[in-house]
XYZ file of C-alpha atoms in Angstrom:
141
model
C 70.818 69.092 53.227
C 69.903 65.913 51.372
C 71.438 62.665 52.596
C 73.786 60.890 50.244
C 72.405 57.660 48.790
C 73.649 54.447 50.310
C 76.596 52.989 48.418
C 75.610 50.374 45.866
C 77.576 47.143 45.856
C 77.386 45.888 42.267
C 78.988 42.631 43.371
C 76.314 41.800 45.959
C 74.685 38.434 45.322
C 70.974 38.861 44.683
C 68.673 37.173 47.186
C 66.566 35.801 44.341
C 66.964 32.025 44.600
C 63.257 31.295 45.177
C 62.365 30.665 41.498
C 65.245 28.173 41.218
C 64.228 26.540 44.511
C 60.658 26.161 43.185
C 61.925 24.660 39.919
C 64.184 22.181 41.778
C 61.271 21.172 44.048
C 59.075 20.624 40.980
C 61.781 18.510 39.290
C 62.358 16.437 42.430
C 58.635 15.826 42.992
C 58.288 14.637 39.398
C 61.563 12.679 39.544
C 62.404 14.641 36.397
C 66.154 14.095 36.162
C 66.388 15.976 32.865
C 64.909 19.097 34.463
C 67.240 18.664 37.443
C 70.195 18.496 35.035
C 69.044 21.732 33.421
C 69.019 23.435 36.845
C 72.277 21.872 38.075
C 75.625 23.515 38.554
C 78.296 22.264 36.169
C 80.096 20.514 39.062
C 76.988 18.394 39.734
C 76.746 17.449 36.069
C 80.214 15.893 36.414
C 81.028 16.236 32.722
C 77.995 14.207 31.693
C 75.607 15.063 28.901
C 71.953 15.460 29.852
C 71.197 11.946 28.583
C 74.142 10.409 30.476
C 73.131 12.250 33.657
C 69.535 10.969 33.422
C 70.703 7.414 32.714
C 73.329 7.385 35.485
C 71.115 8.906 38.170
C 68.182 6.769 37.093
C 70.331 3.655 37.420
C 71.767 4.630 40.809
C 68.312 5.595 42.026
C 67.418 1.913 41.945
C 63.795 2.465 41.063
C 62.992 4.673 44.022
C 60.265 7.258 43.829
C 59.774 10.625 45.456
C 56.567 10.824 47.456
C 56.924 14.373 48.730
C 59.193 17.397 48.916
C 58.227 20.436 50.971
C 59.955 23.696 51.805
C 59.904 24.118 55.592
C 61.449 27.557 56.043
C 62.949 30.621 54.459
C 66.009 30.541 52.228
C 69.173 31.877 53.839
C 72.080 33.335 51.913
C 75.730 32.791 52.786
C 78.945 34.053 51.243
C 82.017 32.048 52.235
C 85.375 33.601 53.004
C 86.466 32.346 49.568
C 83.688 34.407 47.971
C 81.349 31.542 47.010
C 77.662 32.432 47.333
C 75.143 29.847 48.512
C 71.416 29.792 49.119
C 70.220 27.210 51.646
C 66.545 26.228 51.793
C 65.238 23.868 54.495
C 63.091 21.031 53.130
C 61.631 17.670 53.980
C 62.077 14.921 51.424
C 60.030 11.722 51.383
C 60.709 8.773 49.109
C 60.150 5.062 48.719
C 62.927 2.718 47.601
C 62.671 -1.063 47.463
C 59.355 -0.813 49.302
C 60.882 1.102 52.216
C 59.643 4.607 52.979
C 62.061 7.268 54.205
C 61.698 10.811 55.514
C 64.698 13.145 55.360
C 65.076 16.621 56.831
C 67.524 18.446 54.575
C 68.591 21.667 52.902
C 68.631 22.392 49.196
C 71.959 24.005 48.429
C 72.151 26.382 45.473
C 75.254 28.176 44.266
C 75.323 31.537 42.510
C 77.499 31.209 39.437
C 77.519 32.770 35.996
C 74.949 35.334 37.148
C 72.334 32.752 38.142
C 71.349 30.374 40.919
C 72.133 26.714 40.155
C 71.219 23.529 42.058
C 74.236 22.028 43.822
C 72.998 19.418 46.300
C 70.458 18.214 48.791
C 72.225 17.903 52.136
C 70.509 15.875 54.881
C 70.612 17.714 58.191
C 71.604 14.614 60.120
C 75.012 14.486 58.453
C 77.842 16.196 60.340
C 78.375 19.797 59.333
C 81.095 22.081 60.619
C 79.949 22.138 64.261
C 77.752 20.395 66.785
C 74.592 21.836 65.270
C 72.944 20.679 62.067
C 73.445 23.887 60.113
C 74.625 22.977 56.605
C 78.239 23.963 56.078
C 78.469 26.047 52.895
C 82.236 25.525 52.824
C 81.866 21.818 52.130
C 81.707 20.730 48.522
């Protein structure tokens, strides 16, 4: 007797965020705010056009420059109880602003929406999450 095939869940979120992660890393390394806008979730765009986004983020960046971004581990996938799907990728992020160098351990947070992975945020691991550990909380906006 042949075993029945495993049930297929058409609603399962694909674990395919790596190309978007690579594109976000490339945009961050180049400080290419236009490319970051193109990869961003609509909530990150905040109703701004691409040009407005580039101008606003460029102005708030205060002339800082990215000196390095590196992926430090595998992407993990989380679905919240509300049904939101996130991909979290651990990174290190180095930059210089006003002559001061900084090193941040963080997670890139992507959200699966409209059938694709979109950049949502870069969350430093030293900010409080939902517990005593530094695991990014996918339930936070």
